[in-house]
Coordinates of C-alpha atoms in Angstrom, one line a residue:
Chain D
M1 CA 94.2 75.9 117.4
V2 CA 95.6 79.5 117.1
F3 CA 99.1 78.5 117.7
G4 CA 98.6 75.2 115.5
R5 CA 98.0 77.2 112.3
S6 CA 100.7 79.7 112.9
L7 CA 103.0 76.8 113.4
A8 CA 101.7 74.8 110.4
I9 CA 102.7 78.2 108.4
A10 CA 106.1 78.3 110.1
R11 CA 106.7 74.4 109.2
Q12 CA 105.7 75.0 105.6
D13 CA 108.2 77.6 105.3
W14 CA 110.7 75.5 107.0
R15 CA 110.1 72.7 104.3
V16 CA 110.8 75.3 101.7
L17 CA 114.0 76.3 103.2
R18 CA 115.3 72.9 103.9
R19 CA 115.1 72.6 100.0
D20 CA 117.4 75.2 99.5
P21 CA 119.1 76.4 102.7
F22 CA 122.2 78.1 100.5
P23 CA 121.3 81.6 101.4
V24 CA 121.0 81.0 105.2
I25 CA 124.3 79.1 104.9
V26 CA 126.0 82.1 103.4
L27 CA 124.8 84.6 106.0
V28 CA 126.6 82.5 108.7
V29 CA 129.8 81.5 106.6
L30 CA 130.5 84.9 105.1
P31 CA 130.7 86.6 108.6
L32 CA 133.0 84.0 109.9
L33 CA 135.3 84.4 106.7
L34 CA 135.2 88.3 106.9
I35 CA 136.3 88.6 110.8
P36 CA 139.7 87.5 110.6
F37 CA 140.4 90.4 108.2
L38 CA 138.5 93.0 110.2
K39 CA 140.1 92.1 113.6
P40 CA 143.2 94.3 113.2
A41 CA 141.2 97.3 112.2
F42 CA 139.0 96.8 115.3
R43 CA 142.0 96.2 117.7
L44 CA 143.3 99.4 116.5
A45 CA 139.8 101.0 117.5
F46 CA 140.1 99.6 120.8
V47 CA 143.4 101.1 121.2
A48 CA 142.4 104.4 120.1
E49 CA 139.5 104.3 122.7
H50 CA 142.2 103.2 125.5
V51 CA 140.4 99.9 126.0
R52 CA 142.8 97.2 127.1
D53 CA 142.9 93.3 126.8
T54 CA 141.4 93.4 123.3
A55 CA 142.1 91.4 120.3
G56 CA 139.6 93.2 117.9
V57 CA 137.4 90.1 117.9
E58 CA 135.2 91.6 120.5
Q59 CA 133.9 94.1 118.0
A60 CA 134.5 92.3 114.8
V61 CA 132.3 89.2 115.7
P62 CA 129.2 91.4 116.6
A63 CA 129.9 93.8 113.7
M64 CA 129.8 91.0 111.4
D65 CA 126.8 89.5 112.8
V66 CA 124.8 93.0 112.8
T67 CA 125.7 93.5 109.2
F68 CA 124.8 90.0 107.8
A69 CA 121.7 89.6 110.0
F70 CA 120.2 92.8 108.1
F71 CA 120.0 90.4 105.2
L72 CA 117.5 88.4 107.0
V73 CA 114.9 91.5 106.4
G74 CA 115.1 90.5 102.6
I75 CA 114.7 86.8 103.5
S76 CA 111.7 87.3 105.7
S77 CA 110.1 89.7 103.1
M78 CA 110.8 86.8 100.5
A79 CA 108.6 84.5 102.5
F80 CA 105.8 86.9 101.8
F81 CA 106.8 87.7 98.1
R82 CA 107.3 84.0 96.9
E83 CA 103.6 83.3 97.9
H84 CA 102.5 85.8 95.6
A85 CA 104.6 84.4 92.9
W86 CA 103.5 80.6 93.4
R87 CA 100.0 82.1 93.7
T88 CA 99.5 80.5 97.2
W89 CA 98.9 83.8 99.0
D90 CA 95.2 84.1 98.2
R91 CA 94.9 80.3 99.1
L92 CA 96.5 81.1 102.5
R93 CA 94.3 84.2 102.9
A94 CA 91.0 82.1 102.0
S95 CA 92.3 79.2 104.4
P96 CA 91.1 78.8 108.1
A97 CA 94.2 80.8 109.2
T98 CA 93.2 84.3 110.3
T99 CA 95.5 87.4 109.4
Y100 CA 97.3 87.2 112.7
E101 CA 98.0 83.6 112.6
I102 CA 99.3 84.2 109.0
I103 CA 101.9 87.1 110.1
V104 CA 103.0 85.2 113.3
G105 CA 103.7 82.0 111.2
K106 CA 105.4 83.9 108.6
I107 CA 107.8 85.6 110.9
T108 CA 108.6 82.8 113.1
L109 CA 111.0 81.3 110.8
P110 CA 113.0 84.5 110.3
L111 CA 113.0 84.7 114.1
L112 CA 114.5 81.5 114.5
Q113 CA 116.9 82.1 111.7
A114 CA 118.2 85.2 113.3
A115 CA 118.7 83.3 116.4
G116 CA 120.4 80.7 114.8
Q117 CA 122.6 82.9 112.9
F118 CA 123.5 84.5 116.4
I119 CA 124.3 81.2 118.0
L120 CA 126.5 80.1 115.0
V121 CA 128.4 83.4 114.7
F122 CA 128.9 84.2 118.1
G123 CA 129.5 80.5 119.0
L124 CA 131.9 79.7 116.2
G125 CA 133.5 83.3 116.6
G126 CA 134.3 82.1 120.2
T127 CA 135.6 78.8 119.2
L128 CA 137.5 79.6 116.2
L129 CA 138.3 83.0 116.6
G130 CA 138.9 83.4 120.3
L131 CA 136.1 85.3 121.5
T132 CA 135.9 85.7 125.1
V133 CA 132.8 87.0 126.9
H134 CA 133.9 89.1 129.9
G135 CA 130.3 90.1 130.5
S136 CA 127.1 88.2 130.4
W137 CA 126.2 85.4 127.7
A138 CA 122.4 86.3 129.1
D139 CA 123.2 90.0 128.4
L140 CA 124.4 89.1 124.7
A141 CA 121.4 87.0 124.0
I142 CA 119.1 89.6 125.3
V143 CA 120.6 92.3 123.0
G144 CA 120.7 89.4 120.1
A145 CA 116.8 88.9 120.6
A146 CA 116.0 92.6 120.7
Y147 CA 118.1 93.0 117.3
S148 CA 116.4 90.1 115.9
L149 CA 112.8 91.6 116.7
Y150 CA 113.7 94.8 115.3
L151 CA 115.0 93.0 112.0
V152 CA 111.7 91.1 111.7
A153 CA 109.7 94.0 112.1
M154 CA 111.7 95.8 109.4
G155 CA 111.3 92.9 107.2
L156 CA 107.4 93.4 107.9
T157 CA 107.6 97.0 106.7
V158 CA 109.9 96.3 103.7
T159 CA 107.0 93.8 102.8
A160 CA 104.3 96.3 103.4
I161 CA 105.8 99.1 101.2
C162 CA 107.6 97.4 98.6
K163 CA 105.4 96.3 95.6
T164 CA 108.0 94.3 94.0
Y165 CA 110.9 91.8 95.3
V166 CA 113.4 93.8 93.4
Q167 CA 112.5 96.8 95.5
A168 CA 112.5 94.8 98.9
N169 CA 116.0 93.4 97.7
A170 CA 117.4 96.7 96.9
V171 CA 116.2 98.1 100.1
T172 CA 117.7 95.2 102.1
N173 CA 121.1 95.4 100.3
V174 CA 121.5 98.9 100.3
G175 CA 120.0 99.2 104.0
A176 CA 122.5 96.4 105.1
L177 CA 125.6 98.3 104.1
F178 CA 124.3 101.7 104.9
L179 CA 123.1 101.0 108.3
A180 CA 126.0 98.6 109.2
G181 CA 128.5 101.6 108.0
L182 CA 126.8 104.3 110.0
G183 CA 126.6 102.1 112.9
G184 CA 130.1 101.3 113.1
A185 CA 129.9 97.8 111.9
L186 CA 132.3 98.1 108.9
V187 CA 134.5 100.7 110.1
P188 CA 135.2 101.1 113.7
H189 CA 132.9 104.0 115.4
A190 CA 136.0 105.7 116.5
F191 CA 137.3 106.0 112.9
L192 CA 134.1 107.3 111.5
P193 CA 134.1 110.8 110.5
G194 CA 132.8 113.4 113.1
W195 CA 129.4 113.9 111.2
A196 CA 128.7 110.2 110.9
Q197 CA 129.7 109.7 114.7
S198 CA 127.2 112.3 115.4
I199 CA 124.3 110.8 113.5
S200 CA 125.2 107.1 114.3
P201 CA 123.0 106.7 117.2
A202 CA 119.7 107.2 114.9
V203 CA 120.3 103.8 113.5
P204 CA 119.4 100.5 115.2
S205 CA 122.7 98.9 114.1
Y206 CA 124.6 101.3 116.4
W207 CA 122.7 100.4 119.3
A208 CA 123.1 96.5 118.4
I209 CA 126.9 96.8 118.4
R210 CA 126.8 99.0 121.6
G211 CA 125.0 96.5 123.4
Y212 CA 126.9 93.5 122.1
R213 CA 130.3 95.6 123.1
A214 CA 128.9 96.0 126.6
A215 CA 128.1 92.3 127.0
I216 CA 131.1 91.3 125.7
L217 CA 133.7 93.6 127.5
G218 CA 131.6 93.6 130.5
H219 CA 131.8 97.6 130.6
G220 CA 128.4 99.4 130.7
D221 CA 124.7 98.4 130.7
V222 CA 122.9 96.8 127.6
L223 CA 119.6 98.0 128.8
P224 CA 119.5 101.1 126.7
S225 CA 120.5 99.3 123.8
V226 CA 117.8 96.8 124.3
V227 CA 115.1 99.4 125.0
V228 CA 116.1 101.4 121.8
L229 CA 116.2 98.2 119.6
L230 CA 112.6 97.4 121.0
A231 CA 111.7 101.1 120.2
F232 CA 112.6 100.7 116.7
A233 CA 110.7 97.3 116.5
G234 CA 107.8 99.0 117.8
V235 CA 107.9 101.9 115.3
F236 CA 108.4 99.5 112.4
I237 CA 105.5 97.0 113.4
L238 CA 103.2 100.4 113.7
V239 CA 104.3 101.3 110.2
A240 CA 103.7 97.8 109.0
A241 CA 100.4 97.6 110.4
L242 CA 99.2 100.7 109.0
C243 CA 100.9 99.9 105.6
F244 CA 100.4 96.1 105.3
R245 CA 97.5 95.2 102.9
L246 CA 96.5 91.6 102.9
D247 CA 94.8 92.1 99.3
G248 CA 97.6 94.1 98.1
T249 CA 99.2 92.7 94.4
K250 CA 102.7 91.8 94.8
V251 CA 105.2 90.9 92.1
A252 CA 107.9 88.6 93.0
W253 CA 110.5 88.4 90.0
A254 CA 110.4 92.0 88.6
Chain O
M1 CA 76.5 73.3 109.3
N2 CA 73.6 75.6 108.8
A3 CA 70.6 74.6 107.7
G4 CA 70.0 77.4 105.4
P5 CA 71.5 78.2 102.1
A6 CA 75.6 77.7 101.8
L7 CA 75.9 80.8 100.0
I8 CA 73.8 84.2 100.0
M9 CA 74.8 87.1 98.2
E10 CA 72.7 90.2 98.2
G11 CA 73.0 93.3 96.2
V12 CA 77.0 92.8 96.0
C13 CA 78.6 95.6 94.1
K14 CA 82.2 96.1 93.3
R15 CA 84.3 98.8 91.3
F16 CA 87.7 98.5 90.6
N17 CA 89.5 102.1 89.7
G18 CA 86.0 103.3 88.8
L19 CA 85.3 100.4 86.4
R20 CA 82.2 98.4 87.5
A21 CA 83.2 94.7 88.2
L22 CA 79.8 93.6 90.0
S23 CA 76.5 95.3 90.1
S24 CA 73.8 94.3 92.4
V25 CA 74.6 90.7 92.5
D26 CA 72.1 88.5 94.3
L27 CA 73.0 84.8 94.3
Q28 CA 72.2 81.8 96.7
I29 CA 73.3 78.2 96.6
E30 CA 71.8 75.5 98.5
P31 CA 73.5 72.6 100.0
G32 CA 74.2 69.9 97.3
E33 CA 73.7 72.3 94.5
I34 CA 76.0 73.0 92.0
V35 CA 75.8 76.1 90.1
V36 CA 77.8 76.9 87.1
L37 CA 78.8 80.3 86.5
L38 CA 79.0 81.2 82.8
G39 CA 80.3 84.1 81.5
A40 CA 82.8 85.6 79.2
N41 CA 86.3 86.7 80.2
G42 CA 86.0 89.8 82.6
A43 CA 82.4 89.0 83.1
G44 CA 82.8 89.3 86.7
K45 CA 83.0 85.5 87.7
T46 CA 86.4 85.8 89.7
T47 CA 85.4 89.0 91.4
L48 CA 82.5 87.1 92.4
M49 CA 84.1 84.2 94.0
S50 CA 86.8 86.6 95.5
I51 CA 84.1 88.5 97.4
A52 CA 82.4 85.2 98.7
A53 CA 85.6 83.9 99.8
A54 CA 86.4 87.3 101.6
L55 CA 89.6 88.0 99.6
S56 CA 88.0 91.0 98.5
R57 CA 85.3 93.2 100.0
P58 CA 82.2 94.3 98.2
D59 CA 81.5 98.2 98.0
S60 CA 78.0 97.2 99.2
G61 CA 75.8 94.3 99.6
T62 CA 75.9 91.4 101.8
V63 CA 77.4 88.0 102.0
W64 CA 76.8 85.0 104.0
V65 CA 78.4 81.9 104.0
D66 CA 76.9 78.8 106.0
G67 CA 75.3 81.2 108.2
V68 CA 78.2 83.3 108.8
N69 CA 78.4 87.2 107.8
M70 CA 81.6 87.3 105.7
L71 CA 81.7 91.2 106.2
K72 CA 81.8 90.8 109.9
Q73 CA 83.4 87.4 110.6
P74 CA 85.5 86.7 107.4
S75 CA 87.8 84.3 109.3
R76 CA 84.9 82.4 110.7
G77 CA 83.4 82.1 107.4
Q78 CA 86.5 81.0 105.7
R79 CA 86.6 77.8 108.1
R80 CA 83.5 76.9 106.1
L81 CA 84.3 77.3 102.5
G82 CA 87.2 76.5 100.2
I83 CA 88.4 78.0 97.1
A84 CA 90.5 76.7 94.1
T85 CA 91.4 80.2 92.6
Q86 CA 91.7 80.5 88.9
Q87 CA 95.4 80.3 88.7
T88 CA 97.0 77.1 90.1
G89 CA 98.7 77.8 93.4
V90 CA 101.2 75.0 94.8
Y91 CA 104.2 75.0 96.2
P92 CA 106.8 74.1 93.3
T93 CA 109.7 72.9 95.5
L94 CA 107.8 70.8 97.8
S95 CA 106.2 67.2 97.2
V96 CA 102.8 66.5 96.4
R97 CA 102.3 65.2 100.0
D98 CA 103.7 68.3 101.5
N99 CA 101.5 70.5 99.9
L100 CA 98.5 68.4 100.6
R101 CA 99.5 68.1 104.3
F102 CA 100.1 71.9 105.0
F103 CA 96.5 72.6 103.8
G104 CA 95.3 69.6 105.9
E105 CA 97.2 71.1 108.9
L106 CA 95.5 74.4 108.3
A107 CA 92.0 72.8 108.4
G108 CA 93.1 71.4 111.7
L109 CA 93.5 67.7 111.1
R110 CA 96.4 66.2 113.0
R111 CA 98.7 63.0 112.7
G112 CA 96.7 59.8 111.7
V113 CA 93.7 61.6 110.6
L114 CA 95.6 63.8 108.6
D115 CA 97.7 60.9 107.0
R116 CA 94.5 59.1 106.3
R117 CA 92.7 61.9 104.8
L118 CA 95.6 62.9 102.7
E119 CA 96.0 59.4 101.2
E120 CA 92.1 59.2 100.5
V121 CA 92.2 62.6 98.8
A122 CA 95.4 61.8 96.8
D123 CA 93.8 58.5 95.6
A124 CA 90.5 60.4 94.7
F125 CA 92.5 62.8 92.5
D126 CA 94.7 60.0 91.1
L127 CA 97.8 61.5 92.7
I128 CA 98.5 58.6 95.0
D129 CA 101.6 57.3 92.9
M130 CA 103.2 60.6 92.9
L131 CA 103.0 62.0 96.6
D132 CA 106.6 62.3 96.9
R133 CA 107.2 64.1 93.5
P134 CA 108.2 67.7 93.8
T135 CA 105.3 69.6 92.2
R136 CA 107.3 71.3 89.9
L137 CA 107.5 68.1 87.8
L138 CA 104.1 67.6 87.6
S139 CA 102.1 68.2 84.3
V140 CA 99.7 71.0 84.0
G141 CA 96.6 68.5 84.6
Q142 CA 98.2 67.0 87.6
A143 CA 99.1 70.3 89.2
R144 CA 95.6 71.3 88.5
R145 CA 94.2 68.2 90.0
L146 CA 96.7 68.9 93.0
H147 CA 95.4 72.8 93.4
T148 CA 91.7 71.5 93.8
A149 CA 92.6 68.4 96.1
M150 CA 94.4 70.9 98.5
I151 CA 90.8 72.4 99.7
L152 CA 89.6 68.9 100.1
L153 CA 91.3 67.5 102.9
H154 CA 88.5 68.8 105.1
P155 CA 85.5 69.3 102.8
P156 CA 83.8 72.4 103.5
P157 CA 80.0 73.3 103.3
L158 CA 80.9 75.6 100.3
L159 CA 83.2 75.0 97.4
L160 CA 84.2 77.9 95.0
L161 CA 85.7 76.3 92.0
D162 CA 87.3 79.0 89.8
E163 CA 87.6 77.2 86.1
P164 CA 89.0 74.0 87.8
T165 CA 89.3 72.4 84.2
A166 CA 91.2 75.0 82.4
G167 CA 94.1 73.8 80.6
V168 CA 93.6 70.0 81.5
D169 CA 93.2 67.0 79.3
V170 CA 89.9 65.3 78.3
A171 CA 90.5 62.4 80.8
T172 CA 91.4 65.0 83.7
R173 CA 88.5 66.8 83.0
A174 CA 86.0 63.9 83.0
R175 CA 87.5 62.9 86.6
M176 CA 87.5 66.2 87.9
L177 CA 83.6 66.7 86.9
E178 CA 82.8 63.4 88.4
L179 CA 84.7 64.4 91.8
V180 CA 82.8 67.5 91.9
G181 CA 79.4 65.5 91.4
N182 CA 80.5 63.2 94.2
L183 CA 81.0 66.3 96.3
A184 CA 77.6 67.7 95.7
A185 CA 76.1 64.4 96.2
D186 CA 77.9 64.4 99.8
G187 CA 76.2 67.7 100.6
S188 CA 78.6 70.4 99.7
A189 CA 77.4 73.5 97.9
I190 CA 79.4 74.1 94.8
C191 CA 79.9 77.5 92.8
Y192 CA 81.6 76.3 89.8
S193 CA 83.0 78.8 87.0
S194 CA 83.6 77.5 83.5
H195 CA 83.8 78.5 79.9
Y196 CA 82.5 75.3 78.8
L197 CA 79.0 74.8 78.2
M198 CA 79.1 71.0 78.1
E199 CA 80.4 70.8 81.5
V200 CA 76.8 72.0 82.8
D201 CA 75.2 68.9 81.4
Q202 CA 77.8 66.9 82.8
L203 CA 77.4 68.3 86.3
E204 CA 73.6 68.3 86.1
A205 CA 74.2 71.7 87.3
N206 CA 72.0 75.1 87.4
V207 CA 73.5 77.9 85.7
A208 CA 74.0 81.6 86.5
I209 CA 74.8 83.6 83.3
I210 CA 76.9 86.7 84.2
H211 CA 77.7 89.6 82.1
G212 CA 79.1 92.9 82.5
G213 CA 79.0 92.3 86.4
R214 CA 75.5 91.5 86.4
I215 CA 73.7 88.0 86.7
I216 CA 71.2 88.3 83.9
A217 CA 69.6 85.0 84.0
R218 CA 69.4 82.0 86.6
G219 CA 67.9 78.5 86.8
S220 CA 68.3 75.1 85.4
P221 CA 69.5 74.8 81.7
E222 CA 65.8 73.4 80.7
A223 CA 64.2 76.5 82.1
L224 CA 66.6 78.9 81.0
I225 CA 66.0 77.5 77.2
S226 CA 62.2 77.4 77.7
T227 CA 62.2 81.0 78.9
H228 CA 64.8 82.6 76.7
G229 CA 65.5 80.4 74.1
Q230 CA 64.1 80.8 70.6
S231 CA 64.0 78.8 67.4
A232 CA 65.4 79.9 64.3
V233 CA 65.3 78.8 60.5
E234 CA 68.5 78.8 58.6
L235 CA 68.1 79.7 54.9
R236 CA 71.1 78.8 52.6
F237 CA 71.0 80.5 49.2
S238 CA 73.2 80.1 46.2
G239 CA 74.1 83.9 46.5
A240 CA 73.8 86.7 48.7
P241 CA 70.6 86.3 50.9
P242 CA 67.5 88.8 49.7
S243 CA 66.6 91.5 51.9
L244 CA 63.5 90.7 53.7
S245 CA 61.2 93.0 55.9
D246 CA 58.6 92.2 58.3
I247 CA 59.6 88.8 59.3
G248 CA 61.2 89.5 62.6
F249 CA 65.0 89.1 63.7
V250 CA 67.2 88.4 60.8
Q251 CA 71.0 87.6 60.9
T252 CA 72.8 87.0 57.7
S253 CA 76.2 85.7 57.2
G254 CA 77.6 85.0 53.8
T255 CA 75.1 83.0 51.9
T256 CA 73.3 82.1 55.0
M257 CA 70.0 83.9 56.7
R258 CA 68.8 82.9 60.0
V259 CA 65.3 83.9 61.0
A260 CA 64.3 83.8 64.4
I261 CA 60.8 82.2 64.7
D262 CA 58.1 81.8 67.4
H263 CA 56.3 78.8 68.9
E264 CA 54.9 77.6 65.6
P265 CA 57.8 76.6 63.4
E266 CA 55.8 74.9 60.6
L267 CA 53.5 78.2 60.4
D268 CA 56.5 80.5 60.6
I269 CA 58.7 78.6 58.1
A270 CA 55.6 78.7 55.7
G271 CA 55.4 82.4 56.3
I272 CA 59.1 82.9 55.7
L273 CA 59.2 80.9 52.2
A274 CA 56.0 82.9 51.4
T275 CA 57.8 86.2 51.7
L276 CA 60.9 85.1 50.0
G277 CA 59.0 85.5 46.4
A278 CA 61.2 85.4 43.5
S279 CA 64.0 84.8 45.8
A280 CA 63.0 81.3 46.7
K281 CA 64.6 80.1 43.5
H282 CA 67.8 80.8 44.7
L283 CA 67.2 79.0 47.9
Q284 CA 69.5 75.7 48.5
G285 CA 68.5 74.4 51.8
V286 CA 66.1 75.0 55.0
K287 CA 67.3 74.0 58.4
L288 CA 65.3 74.3 61.7
I289 CA 67.6 75.3 64.8
Q290 CA 66.4 74.4 68.2
P291 CA 67.5 76.6 71.0
D292 CA 70.1 75.4 73.3
L293 CA 72.1 76.9 76.1
E294 CA 74.8 78.2 73.9
S295 CA 72.3 80.2 72.0
V296 CA 70.7 81.2 75.0
F297 CA 73.9 82.5 76.3
R298 CA 74.7 84.2 73.0
S299 CA 71.4 85.9 72.7
L300 CA 71.2 87.1 76.4
T301 CA 74.6 88.4 76.3
E302 CA 74.2 90.3 73.1
Q303 CA 70.9 91.9 74.0
Q304 CA 73.0 93.1 77.2
V305 CA 75.3 94.8 74.7
L306 CA 72.6 96.1 72.5
R307 CA 70.8 97.7 75.7
R308 CA 74.1 99.1 76.9
N309 CA 74.9 100.6 73.7
H310 CA 71.5 102.0 73.4
D311 CA 71.8 103.4 76.9
E312 CA 75.0 105.0 75.7
L313 CA 73.7 106.5 72.6
E314 CA 70.6 108.0 74.5
V315 CA 72.6 109.9 77.0
Y316 CA 75.0 111.0 74.2
G317 CA 72.0 112.1 72.3
G318 CA 70.6 113.9 75.2
L319 CA 74.0 115.9 75.7
R320 CA 74.1 116.8 72.2
S321 CA 70.4 118.3 72.2

């Protein structure tokens, strides 16, 4: 019954998403549209790093996945805020579902969305844009899973800390661009200013791109990236656990 | 199901930002009993229900729902209650069916049992013809019925209904009151908050009057009227009512004067008329007012205001001296 109630909550969120899948569709389509524009720049970066036999897509695809996947932080946060807006949050809290079941139910769909985005961006990136994985698809998937866990944990933290959805949205939008930029997703890491290169290992997106590169190029080990991403996820889960108040008041539309 | 009361609240206190919301609340509701919480806005009705449903923790006191300590095992207790909160909470982008289905799934119902129960509840709440309609297209009354129906897929021992008929039309109110009565007849204990005194009669309910976070009276309407009710005589004059003394509690309004009387109205009326003296020639009408629940409610709550003001004045006087 434990998983039954969490599954019921995830299924309900799926019913809501099915009625309006536009935001999720955009998060898959936009990266695929931008990748062709970024390929040349990332190819130059590979040349600068003396990495041979690359077309730039080997980094452009993971860069866009990392960037746009971050917007799932806002989407997963919205799953909580809309319950407050619709006055169903207290109904959910007063239902037979425990706190644990509610949280697990609420993060299930964002996790699946992250997985789905990963499959579509990398899959279509491979099919349409000539991405070849020289390393291991399994390693690629493991990095993707670790990054997804971090994103969901970040979403929980944003939900816990922000009192309004406007705040959560601002954190997500600014965070997506800032973290993507600093991690080398918007501008190849090799072309970042020196000060940015030195601090970029402090952000999860750097480790996600590094892990994806290792899996795609077949150079290096994905384990450090996976460990660091899981550590970030752990930290944010701890922060969320400390700050999350089930009886807290949230404002969805202001 | 526990053999004892469905709800026991003892000594429950709650403050919000230093303001007292509930103060030493004691409340007990038996299976099959309907208790209507009567109180003005801000009296503490919603806070009481939130604490009973473990949506909020009391600062002190104990809460038991169907034998489960809500402070120690809130999740276990929440499986024994259903709450329809004051504000309508439904999923507007989903259909009536999906809204009902979700809460049925949370209650542990599956497949055939869920489908059958969903249709039974929808039929009982006159929602059967709109199961596939998005709830954002429902009227206020229809959405309110759905809001209440969602907790009844699996009727629990205790139901907390916070102003369930607020904003609905006459027919919907009558239907919902009938359903509430049926639920009590089937054994559910019901805590029902309302502003509408006529619902007490229609539900054949007991009453708990809540004011300033305290339950100031509790019992059947007849017992409350008998204990706290006071008859009155209303005198209507052609001009301003005269100033009278030594005849008890007097209220004047415009050209009328209302005088509280004791248990022998004939003697009291005669005494009052005798006291009028020369003013009697200005008297245009006399009416005997029998006590009812409304007058009891107003009298009790006004006494609480007077008592609180008196206490505050005493404190102030003490500080000044």
